[in-house]
mmCIF file of C-alpha atoms in Angstrom:
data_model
loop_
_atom_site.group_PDB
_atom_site.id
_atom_site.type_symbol
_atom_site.label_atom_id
_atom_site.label_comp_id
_atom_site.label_asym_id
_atom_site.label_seq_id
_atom_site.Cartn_x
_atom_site.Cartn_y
_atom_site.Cartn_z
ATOM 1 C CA UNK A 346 -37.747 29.379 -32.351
ATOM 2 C CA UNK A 347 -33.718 27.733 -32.651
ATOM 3 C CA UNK A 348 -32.152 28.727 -30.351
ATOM 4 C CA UNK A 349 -28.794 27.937 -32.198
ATOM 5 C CA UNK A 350 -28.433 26.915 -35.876
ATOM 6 C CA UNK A 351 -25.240 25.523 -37.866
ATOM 7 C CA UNK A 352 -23.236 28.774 -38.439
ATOM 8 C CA UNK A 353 -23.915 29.588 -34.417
ATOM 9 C CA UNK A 354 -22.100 25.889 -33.433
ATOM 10 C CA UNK A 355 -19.368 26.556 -35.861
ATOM 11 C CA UNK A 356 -18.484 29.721 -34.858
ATOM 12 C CA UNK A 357 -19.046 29.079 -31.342
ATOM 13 C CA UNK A 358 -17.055 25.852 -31.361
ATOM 14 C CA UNK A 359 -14.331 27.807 -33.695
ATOM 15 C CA UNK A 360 -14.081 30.500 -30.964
ATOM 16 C CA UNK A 361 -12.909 27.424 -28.451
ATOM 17 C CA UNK A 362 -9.964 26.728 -30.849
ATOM 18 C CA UNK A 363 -7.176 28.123 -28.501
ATOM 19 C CA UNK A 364 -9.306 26.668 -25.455
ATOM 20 C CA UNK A 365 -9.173 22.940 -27.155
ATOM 21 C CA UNK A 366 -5.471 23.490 -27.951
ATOM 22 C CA UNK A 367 -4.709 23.916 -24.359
ATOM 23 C CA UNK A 368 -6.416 21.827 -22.450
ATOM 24 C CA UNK A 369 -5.736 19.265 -24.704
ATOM 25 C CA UNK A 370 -2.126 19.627 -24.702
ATOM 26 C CA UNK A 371 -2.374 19.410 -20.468
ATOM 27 C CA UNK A 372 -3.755 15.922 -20.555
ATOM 28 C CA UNK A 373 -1.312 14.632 -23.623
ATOM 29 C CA UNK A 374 1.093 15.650 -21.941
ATOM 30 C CA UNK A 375 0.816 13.649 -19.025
ATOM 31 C CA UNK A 376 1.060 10.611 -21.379
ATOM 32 C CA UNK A 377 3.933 12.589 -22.815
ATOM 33 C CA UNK A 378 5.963 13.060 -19.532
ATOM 34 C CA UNK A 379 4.829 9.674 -18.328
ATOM 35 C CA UNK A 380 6.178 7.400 -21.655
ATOM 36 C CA UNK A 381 7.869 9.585 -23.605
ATOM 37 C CA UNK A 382 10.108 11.889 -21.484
ATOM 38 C CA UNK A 383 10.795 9.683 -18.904
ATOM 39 C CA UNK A 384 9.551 6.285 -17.940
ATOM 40 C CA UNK A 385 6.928 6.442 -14.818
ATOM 41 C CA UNK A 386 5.271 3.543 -15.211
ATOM 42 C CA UNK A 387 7.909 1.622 -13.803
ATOM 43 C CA UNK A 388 6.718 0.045 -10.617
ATOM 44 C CA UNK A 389 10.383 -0.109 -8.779
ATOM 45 C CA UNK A 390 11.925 3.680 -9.914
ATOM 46 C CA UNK A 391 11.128 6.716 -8.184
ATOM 47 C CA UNK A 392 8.659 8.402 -9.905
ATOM 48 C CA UNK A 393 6.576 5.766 -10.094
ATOM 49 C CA UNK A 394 2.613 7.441 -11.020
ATOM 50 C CA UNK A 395 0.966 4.838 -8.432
ATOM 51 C CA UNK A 396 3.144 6.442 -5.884
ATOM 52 C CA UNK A 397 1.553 9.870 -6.967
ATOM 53 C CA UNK A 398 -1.478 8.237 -6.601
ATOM 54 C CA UNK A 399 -0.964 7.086 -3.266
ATOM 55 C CA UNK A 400 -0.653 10.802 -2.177
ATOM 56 C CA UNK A 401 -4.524 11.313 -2.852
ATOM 57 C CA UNK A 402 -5.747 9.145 -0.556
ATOM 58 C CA UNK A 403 -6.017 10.900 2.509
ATOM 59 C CA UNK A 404 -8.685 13.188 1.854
ATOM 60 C CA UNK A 405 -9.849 12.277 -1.108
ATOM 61 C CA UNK A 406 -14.145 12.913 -1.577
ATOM 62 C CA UNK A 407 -16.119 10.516 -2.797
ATOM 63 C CA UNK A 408 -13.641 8.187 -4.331
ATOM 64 C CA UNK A 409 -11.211 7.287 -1.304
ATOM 65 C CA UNK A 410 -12.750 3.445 -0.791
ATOM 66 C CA UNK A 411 -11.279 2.904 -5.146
ATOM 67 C CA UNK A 412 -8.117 4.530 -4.520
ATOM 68 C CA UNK A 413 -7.071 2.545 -1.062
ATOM 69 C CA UNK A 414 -8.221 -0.738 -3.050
ATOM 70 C CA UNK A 415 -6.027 -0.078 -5.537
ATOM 71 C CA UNK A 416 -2.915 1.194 -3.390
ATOM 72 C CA UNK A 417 -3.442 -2.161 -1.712
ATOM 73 C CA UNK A 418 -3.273 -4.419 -5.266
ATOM 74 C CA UNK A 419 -0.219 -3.064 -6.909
ATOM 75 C CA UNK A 420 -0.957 -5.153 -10.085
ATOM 76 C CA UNK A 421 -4.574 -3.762 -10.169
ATOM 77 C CA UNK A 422 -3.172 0.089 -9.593
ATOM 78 C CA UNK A 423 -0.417 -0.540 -12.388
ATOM 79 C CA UNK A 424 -3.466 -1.554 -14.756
ATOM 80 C CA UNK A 425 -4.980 1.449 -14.007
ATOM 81 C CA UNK A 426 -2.372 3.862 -14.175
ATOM 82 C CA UNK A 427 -1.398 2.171 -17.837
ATOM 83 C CA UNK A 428 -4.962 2.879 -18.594
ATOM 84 C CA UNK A 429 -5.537 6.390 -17.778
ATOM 85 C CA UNK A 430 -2.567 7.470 -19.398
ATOM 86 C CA UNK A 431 -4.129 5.866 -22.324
ATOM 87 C CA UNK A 432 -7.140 7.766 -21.754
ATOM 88 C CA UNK A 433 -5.711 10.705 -21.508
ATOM 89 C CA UNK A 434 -3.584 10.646 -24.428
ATOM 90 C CA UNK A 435 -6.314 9.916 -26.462
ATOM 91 C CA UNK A 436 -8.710 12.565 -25.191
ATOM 92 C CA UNK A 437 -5.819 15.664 -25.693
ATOM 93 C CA UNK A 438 -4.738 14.188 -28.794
ATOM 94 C CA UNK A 439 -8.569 14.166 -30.115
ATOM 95 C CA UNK A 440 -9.407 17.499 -28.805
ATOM 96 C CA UNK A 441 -6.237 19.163 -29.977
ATOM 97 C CA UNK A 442 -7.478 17.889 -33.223
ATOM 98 C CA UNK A 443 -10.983 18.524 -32.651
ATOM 99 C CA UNK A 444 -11.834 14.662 -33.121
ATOM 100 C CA UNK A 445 -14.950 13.425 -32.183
ATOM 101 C CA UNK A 446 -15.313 16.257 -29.648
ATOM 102 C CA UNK A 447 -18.266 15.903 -28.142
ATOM 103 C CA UNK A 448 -16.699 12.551 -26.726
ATOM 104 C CA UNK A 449 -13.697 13.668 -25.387
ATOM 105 C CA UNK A 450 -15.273 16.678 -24.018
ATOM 106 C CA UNK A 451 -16.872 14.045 -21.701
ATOM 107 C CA UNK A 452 -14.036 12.708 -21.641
ATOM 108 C CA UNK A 453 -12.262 15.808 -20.250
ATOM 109 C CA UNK A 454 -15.225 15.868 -17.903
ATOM 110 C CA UNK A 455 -14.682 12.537 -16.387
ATOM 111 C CA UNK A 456 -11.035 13.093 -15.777
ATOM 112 C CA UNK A 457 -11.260 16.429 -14.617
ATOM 113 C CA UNK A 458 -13.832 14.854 -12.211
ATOM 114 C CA UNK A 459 -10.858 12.316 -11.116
ATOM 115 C CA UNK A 460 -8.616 15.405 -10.374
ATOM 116 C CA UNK A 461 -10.687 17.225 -8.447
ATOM 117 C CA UNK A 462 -12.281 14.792 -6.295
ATOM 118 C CA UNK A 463 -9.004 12.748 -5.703
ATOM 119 C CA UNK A 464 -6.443 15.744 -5.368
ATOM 120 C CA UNK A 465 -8.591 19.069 -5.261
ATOM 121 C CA UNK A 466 -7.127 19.349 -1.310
ATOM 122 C CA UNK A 467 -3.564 19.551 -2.907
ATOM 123 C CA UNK A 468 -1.751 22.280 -3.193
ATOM 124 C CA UNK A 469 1.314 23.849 -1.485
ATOM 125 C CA UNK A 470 1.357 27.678 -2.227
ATOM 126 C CA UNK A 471 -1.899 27.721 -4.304
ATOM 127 C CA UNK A 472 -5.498 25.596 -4.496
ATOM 128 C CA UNK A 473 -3.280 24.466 -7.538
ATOM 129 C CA UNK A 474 -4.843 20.838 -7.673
ATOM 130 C CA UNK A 475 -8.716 21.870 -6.919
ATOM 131 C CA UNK A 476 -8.334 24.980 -9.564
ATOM 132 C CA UNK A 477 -6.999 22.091 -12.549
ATOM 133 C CA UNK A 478 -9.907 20.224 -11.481
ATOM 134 C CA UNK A 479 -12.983 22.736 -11.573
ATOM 135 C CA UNK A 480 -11.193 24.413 -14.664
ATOM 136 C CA UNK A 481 -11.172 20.559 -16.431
ATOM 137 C CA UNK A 482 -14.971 20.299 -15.235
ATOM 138 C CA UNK A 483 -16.426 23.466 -16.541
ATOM 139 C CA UNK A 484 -14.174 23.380 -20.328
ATOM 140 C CA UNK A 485 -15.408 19.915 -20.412
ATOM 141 C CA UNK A 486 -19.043 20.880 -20.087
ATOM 142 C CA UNK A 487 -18.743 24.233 -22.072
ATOM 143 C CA UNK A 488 -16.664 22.095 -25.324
ATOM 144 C CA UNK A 489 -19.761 19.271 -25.264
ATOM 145 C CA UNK A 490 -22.124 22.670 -25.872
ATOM 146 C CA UNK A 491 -20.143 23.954 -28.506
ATOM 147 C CA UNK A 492 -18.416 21.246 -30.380
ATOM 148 C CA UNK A 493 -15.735 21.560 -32.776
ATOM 149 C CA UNK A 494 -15.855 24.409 -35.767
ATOM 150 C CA UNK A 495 -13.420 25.858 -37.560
ATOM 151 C CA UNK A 496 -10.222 24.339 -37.041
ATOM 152 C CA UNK A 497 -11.569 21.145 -35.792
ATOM 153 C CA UNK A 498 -11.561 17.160 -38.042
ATOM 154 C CA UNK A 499 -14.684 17.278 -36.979
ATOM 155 C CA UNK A 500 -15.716 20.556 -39.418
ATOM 156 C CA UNK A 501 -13.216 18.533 -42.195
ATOM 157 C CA UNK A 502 -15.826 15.414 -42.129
ATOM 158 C CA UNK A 503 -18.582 17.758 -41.793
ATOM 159 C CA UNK A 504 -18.070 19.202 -45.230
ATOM 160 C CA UNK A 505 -16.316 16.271 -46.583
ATOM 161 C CA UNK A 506 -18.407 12.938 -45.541
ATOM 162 C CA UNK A 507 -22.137 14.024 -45.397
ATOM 163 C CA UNK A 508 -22.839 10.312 -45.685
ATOM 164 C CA UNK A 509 -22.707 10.182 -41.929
ATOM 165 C CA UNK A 510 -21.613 13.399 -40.561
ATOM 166 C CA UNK A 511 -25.520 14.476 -40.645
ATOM 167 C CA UNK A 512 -26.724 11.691 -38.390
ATOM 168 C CA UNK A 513 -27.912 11.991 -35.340
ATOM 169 C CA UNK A 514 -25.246 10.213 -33.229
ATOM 170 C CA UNK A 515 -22.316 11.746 -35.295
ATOM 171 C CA UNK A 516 -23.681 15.597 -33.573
ATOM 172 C CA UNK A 517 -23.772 13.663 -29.992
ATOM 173 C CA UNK A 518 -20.273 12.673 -30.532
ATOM 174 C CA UNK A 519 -18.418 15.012 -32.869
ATOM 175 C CA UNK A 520 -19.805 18.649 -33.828
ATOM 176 C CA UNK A 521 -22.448 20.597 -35.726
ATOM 177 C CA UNK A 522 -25.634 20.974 -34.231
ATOM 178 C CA UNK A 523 -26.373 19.555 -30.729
ATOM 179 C CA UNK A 524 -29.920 17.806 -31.574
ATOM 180 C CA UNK A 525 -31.471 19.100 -28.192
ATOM 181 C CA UNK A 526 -34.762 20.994 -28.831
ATOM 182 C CA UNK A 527 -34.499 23.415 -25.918
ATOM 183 C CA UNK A 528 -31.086 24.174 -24.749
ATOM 184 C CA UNK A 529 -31.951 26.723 -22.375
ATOM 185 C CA UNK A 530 -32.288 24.225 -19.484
ATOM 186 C CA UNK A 531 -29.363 22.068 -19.961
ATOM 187 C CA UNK A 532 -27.066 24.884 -20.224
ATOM 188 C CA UNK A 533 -28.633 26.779 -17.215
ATOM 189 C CA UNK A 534 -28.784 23.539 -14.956
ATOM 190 C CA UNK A 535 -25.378 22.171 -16.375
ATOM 191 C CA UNK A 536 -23.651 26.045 -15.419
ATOM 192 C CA UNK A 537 -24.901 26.399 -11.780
ATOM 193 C CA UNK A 538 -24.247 22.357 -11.550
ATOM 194 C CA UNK A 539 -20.501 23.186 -11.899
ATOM 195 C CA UNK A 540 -21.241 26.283 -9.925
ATOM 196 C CA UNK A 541 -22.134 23.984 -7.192
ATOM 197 C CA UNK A 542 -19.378 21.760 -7.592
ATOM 198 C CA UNK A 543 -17.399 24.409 -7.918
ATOM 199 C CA UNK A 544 -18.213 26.121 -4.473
ATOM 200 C CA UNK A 545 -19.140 22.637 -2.561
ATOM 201 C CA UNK A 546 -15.170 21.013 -2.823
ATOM 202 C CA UNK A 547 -13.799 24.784 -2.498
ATOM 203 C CA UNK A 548 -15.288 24.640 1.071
ATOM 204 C CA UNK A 549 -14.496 21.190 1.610
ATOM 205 C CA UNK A 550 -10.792 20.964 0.656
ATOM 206 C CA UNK A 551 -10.111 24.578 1.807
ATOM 207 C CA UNK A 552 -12.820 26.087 3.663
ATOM 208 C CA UNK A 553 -12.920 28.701 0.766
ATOM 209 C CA UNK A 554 -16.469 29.716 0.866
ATOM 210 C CA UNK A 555 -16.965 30.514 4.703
ATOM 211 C CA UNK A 556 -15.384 29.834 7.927
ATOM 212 C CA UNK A 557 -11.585 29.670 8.664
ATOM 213 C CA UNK A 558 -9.155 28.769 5.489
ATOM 214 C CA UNK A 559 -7.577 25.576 5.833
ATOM 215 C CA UNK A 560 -4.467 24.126 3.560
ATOM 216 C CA UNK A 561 -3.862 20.345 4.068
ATOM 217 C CA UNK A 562 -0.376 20.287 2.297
ATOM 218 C CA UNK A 563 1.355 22.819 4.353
ATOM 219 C CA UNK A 564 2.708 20.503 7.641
ATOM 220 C CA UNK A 565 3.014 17.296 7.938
ATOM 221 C CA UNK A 566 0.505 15.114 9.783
ATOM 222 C CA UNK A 567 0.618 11.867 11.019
ATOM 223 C CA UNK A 568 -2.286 9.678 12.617
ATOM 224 C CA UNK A 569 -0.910 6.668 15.102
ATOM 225 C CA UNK A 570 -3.357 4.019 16.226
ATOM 226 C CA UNK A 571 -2.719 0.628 17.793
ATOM 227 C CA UNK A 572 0.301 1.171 19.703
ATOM 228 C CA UNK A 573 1.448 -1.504 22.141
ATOM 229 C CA UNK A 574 4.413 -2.649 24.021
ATOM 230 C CA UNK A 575 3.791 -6.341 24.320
ATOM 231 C CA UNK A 576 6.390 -9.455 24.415
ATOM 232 C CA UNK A 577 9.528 -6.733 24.528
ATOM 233 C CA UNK A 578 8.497 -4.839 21.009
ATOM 234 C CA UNK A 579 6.728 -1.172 20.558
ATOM 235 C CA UNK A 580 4.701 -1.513 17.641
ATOM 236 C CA UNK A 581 2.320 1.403 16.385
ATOM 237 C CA UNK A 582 1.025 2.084 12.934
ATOM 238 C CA UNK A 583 1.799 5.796 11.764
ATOM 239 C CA UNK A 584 -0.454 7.138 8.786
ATOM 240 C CA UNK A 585 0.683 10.376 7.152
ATOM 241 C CA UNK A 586 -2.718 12.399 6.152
ATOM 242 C CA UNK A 587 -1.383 15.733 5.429
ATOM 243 C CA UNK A 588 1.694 17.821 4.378
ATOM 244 C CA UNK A 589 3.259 18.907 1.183
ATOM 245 C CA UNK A 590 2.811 15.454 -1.812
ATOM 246 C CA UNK A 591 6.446 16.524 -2.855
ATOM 247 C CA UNK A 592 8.131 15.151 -0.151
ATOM 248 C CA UNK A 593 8.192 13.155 3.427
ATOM 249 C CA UNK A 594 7.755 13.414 6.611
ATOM 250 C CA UNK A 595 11.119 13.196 8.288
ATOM 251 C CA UNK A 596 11.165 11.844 11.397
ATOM 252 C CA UNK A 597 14.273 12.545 13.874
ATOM 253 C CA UNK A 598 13.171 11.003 16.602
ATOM 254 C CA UNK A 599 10.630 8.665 18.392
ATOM 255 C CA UNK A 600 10.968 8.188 22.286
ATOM 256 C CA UNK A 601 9.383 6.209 25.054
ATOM 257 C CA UNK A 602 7.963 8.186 28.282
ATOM 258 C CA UNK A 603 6.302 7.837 31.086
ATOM 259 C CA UNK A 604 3.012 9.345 31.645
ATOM 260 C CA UNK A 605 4.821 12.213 33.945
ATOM 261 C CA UNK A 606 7.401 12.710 31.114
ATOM 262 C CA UNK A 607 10.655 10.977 31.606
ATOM 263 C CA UNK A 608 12.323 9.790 28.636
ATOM 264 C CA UNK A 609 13.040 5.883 29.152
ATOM 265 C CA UNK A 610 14.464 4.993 25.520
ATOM 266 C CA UNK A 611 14.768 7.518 22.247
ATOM 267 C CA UNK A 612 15.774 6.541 19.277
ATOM 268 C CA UNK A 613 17.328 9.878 17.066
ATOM 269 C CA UNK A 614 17.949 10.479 13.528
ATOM 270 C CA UNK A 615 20.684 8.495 13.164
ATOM 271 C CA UNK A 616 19.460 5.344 14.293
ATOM 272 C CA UNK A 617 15.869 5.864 12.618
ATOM 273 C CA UNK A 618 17.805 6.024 9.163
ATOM 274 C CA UNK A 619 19.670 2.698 10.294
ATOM 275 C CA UNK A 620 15.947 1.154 10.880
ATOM 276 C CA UNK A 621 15.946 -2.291 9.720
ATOM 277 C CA UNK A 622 13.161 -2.503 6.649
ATOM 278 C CA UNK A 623 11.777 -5.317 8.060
ATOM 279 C CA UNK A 624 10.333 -3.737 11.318
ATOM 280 C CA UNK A 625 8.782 -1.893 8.789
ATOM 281 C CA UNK A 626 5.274 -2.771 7.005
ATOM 282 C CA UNK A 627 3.893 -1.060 4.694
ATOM 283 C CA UNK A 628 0.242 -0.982 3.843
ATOM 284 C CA UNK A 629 0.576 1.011 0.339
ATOM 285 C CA UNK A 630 2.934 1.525 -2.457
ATOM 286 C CA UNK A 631 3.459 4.643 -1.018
ATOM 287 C CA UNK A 632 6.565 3.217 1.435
ATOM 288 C CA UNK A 633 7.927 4.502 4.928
ATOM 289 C CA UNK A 634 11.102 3.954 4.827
ATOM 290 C CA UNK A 635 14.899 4.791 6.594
ATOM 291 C CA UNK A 636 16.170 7.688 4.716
ATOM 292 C CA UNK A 637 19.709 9.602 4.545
ATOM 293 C CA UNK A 638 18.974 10.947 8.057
ATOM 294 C CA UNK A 639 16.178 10.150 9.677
ATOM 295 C CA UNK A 640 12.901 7.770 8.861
ATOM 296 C CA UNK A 641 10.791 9.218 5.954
ATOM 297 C CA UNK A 642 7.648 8.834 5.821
ATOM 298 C CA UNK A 643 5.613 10.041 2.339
ATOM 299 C CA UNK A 644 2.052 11.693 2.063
ATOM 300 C CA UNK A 645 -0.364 8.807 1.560
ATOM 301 C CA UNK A 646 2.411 6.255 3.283
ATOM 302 C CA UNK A 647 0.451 3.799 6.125
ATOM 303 C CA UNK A 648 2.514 1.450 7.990
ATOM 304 C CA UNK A 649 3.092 -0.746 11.026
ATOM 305 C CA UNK A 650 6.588 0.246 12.490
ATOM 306 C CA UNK A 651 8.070 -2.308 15.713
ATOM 307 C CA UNK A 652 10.612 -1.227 17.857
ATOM 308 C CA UNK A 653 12.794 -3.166 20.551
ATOM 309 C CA UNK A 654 13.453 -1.204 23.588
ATOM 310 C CA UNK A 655 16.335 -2.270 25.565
ATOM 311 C CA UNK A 656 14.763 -1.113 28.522
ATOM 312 C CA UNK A 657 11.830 -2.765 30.738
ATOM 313 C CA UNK A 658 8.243 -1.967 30.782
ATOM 314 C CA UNK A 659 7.625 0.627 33.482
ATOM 315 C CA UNK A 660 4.714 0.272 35.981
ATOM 316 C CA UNK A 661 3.334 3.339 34.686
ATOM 317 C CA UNK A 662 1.656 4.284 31.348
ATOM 318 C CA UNK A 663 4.037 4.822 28.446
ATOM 319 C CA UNK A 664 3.868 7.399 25.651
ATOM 320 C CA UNK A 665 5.063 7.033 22.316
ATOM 321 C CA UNK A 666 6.653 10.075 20.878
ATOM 322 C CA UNK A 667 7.453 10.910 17.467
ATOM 323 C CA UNK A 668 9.316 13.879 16.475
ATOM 324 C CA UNK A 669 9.776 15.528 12.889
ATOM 325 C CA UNK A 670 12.522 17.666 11.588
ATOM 326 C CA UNK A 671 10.260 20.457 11.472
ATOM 327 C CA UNK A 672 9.445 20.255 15.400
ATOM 328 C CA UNK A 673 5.885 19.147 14.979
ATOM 329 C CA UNK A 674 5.521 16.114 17.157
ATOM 330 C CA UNK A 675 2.390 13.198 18.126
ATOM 331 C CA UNK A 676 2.011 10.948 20.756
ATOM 332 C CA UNK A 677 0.054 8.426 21.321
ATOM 333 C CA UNK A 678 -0.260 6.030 24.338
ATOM 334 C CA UNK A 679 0.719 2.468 24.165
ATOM 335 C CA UNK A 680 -1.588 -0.417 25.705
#
């Protein structure tokens, strides 16, 4: 027995109407804030999307080794932001207008998919990032089911164009009836697939599921690695992995000590803002750099900072201390 026949998919997909309005207006709109409102493809303004981009990296699952390639080939990243802001005006145009739906359901899919597994740890106040992403997932699976009815080009051609509107690929793409014999399995294995999903990057990015909550973009983090004071310079390279995407880390000081604690040589707020840019390399397009008041140093940001005391190398071990506005501080020893 059908499970489903034509007046089922067009009520069913007419039912989505408000659902297809919606999301579809979240991902035009991107395109829309991005080109129309305000310019942020523009490699060298603030604002720049790639910069947004950069902010994922940290902890992103799954798709971290893509998004530091393209941080590092600025040319290759502008490409690709150009691109899915193509996309994604085309997929919440079409499904606004109920175009080819079946398509840019998957399409909703796929780029729901990007959210969640680039960004899903994101999120200030809320899980705002990981919720947009899991939402995205499971509309773009439920709208493939479904398809377009009422409301929808897709029901316009249906009744209109025949010609082609009854072939098979047409229902794979657009609307009508999904030619599947036995649903039942699909929509069972497809549901507690997102389920999964679902629950799997809840406990990753937040611990949600069990164990101790955990919010990455509360306070700032910073990971230091090869620190040396060689030939009269400090250098270290300072990575910021956590904290808040909307703004820096800001440092206020970095100091030199001994390994019993003296302070040799600090360097405050004042003179970290006065940093010289080129003691400063940057990895990504996501830059540390010398701010109003102190040395900033943006979620996603990786880069090699030199310093020259004008004191000399103790006998002992040296620590390198950096200090943020908020208090936090990290120290690493330098070789």
């Amino acid at each position: 027995m059908q499970l489903f026949n034509k007046q089922s998919y067009t009520t069913a997909g007419f039912f989505t109407l408000g659902l297809r309005l919606v999301v579809g207006w979240t991902y035009f709109s991107a395109f829309w804030r991005r080109l129309i409102l305000e310019n942020k493809l523009i490699e060298t303004e603030a604002g720049y999307i790639g910069v947004k981009f950069n902010h994922f990296l940290p902890n992103a699952l799954g798709i971290k080794p893509l998004i530091e390639y393209l941080v590092t080939h600025p040319e290759a990243l502008w490409w690709s932001m150009v691109i899915f802001t193509i996309v994604e005006a085309i997929v919440g145009l079409f499904i606004m207008l109920g175009l080819f739906t079946r398509l840019m359901s998957v399409g909703v899919f796929m780029l729901a998919m990007g959210i969640l597994l680039g960004s899903g740890w994101i999120g200030t106040t809320c899980l705002d990032e990981w919720q947009i992403g899991v939402l995205g997932v499971s509309t773009g699976f439920m709208l493939f089911l479904t398809g377009g009815g009422y409301g929808s080009l897709d029901y316009y051609f249906i009744k209109k164009q025949k010609a082609f509107t009854t072939k098979k690929w047409f229902r794979f793409i657009g609307s009508g009836e999904l030619p599947i014999k036995n649903l039942k399995p699909l929509v069972f294995i497809g549901s507690f697939g997102v389920l999964l999903l679902t629950l799997y990057t809840n406990q990753v990015f937040h611990g949600g599921v069990f164990g101790t909550l955990h919010n990455k973009s509360v306070k700032p983090k910073l990971e230091l690695s090869n620190a040396t004071w060689r030939d009269g310079k400090v250098a270290f390279e300072v990575y910021r992995v956590e904290g808040a995407d909307v703004y820096g880390s800001f440092l206020i000081g970095v100091q030199l000590e001994t390994s019993d604690g003296e302070v040799i040589q600090k360097w405050d707020g004042e003179a970290l803002a006065k940093m010289d840019k080129a003691n400063i390399s940057n990895h990504y397009v996501a830059k540390v750099a010398p701010g109003k008041h102190s040395l900033v140093i943006p979620l996603g940001a990786k880069a090699d900072v030199t310093f020259t005391p004008t004191v000399e190398h103790p006998s002992k071990g040296v620590i390198i201390r950096l200090i943020d506005v908020s208090g936090l501080e990290w120290t690493i020893e330098a070789n």
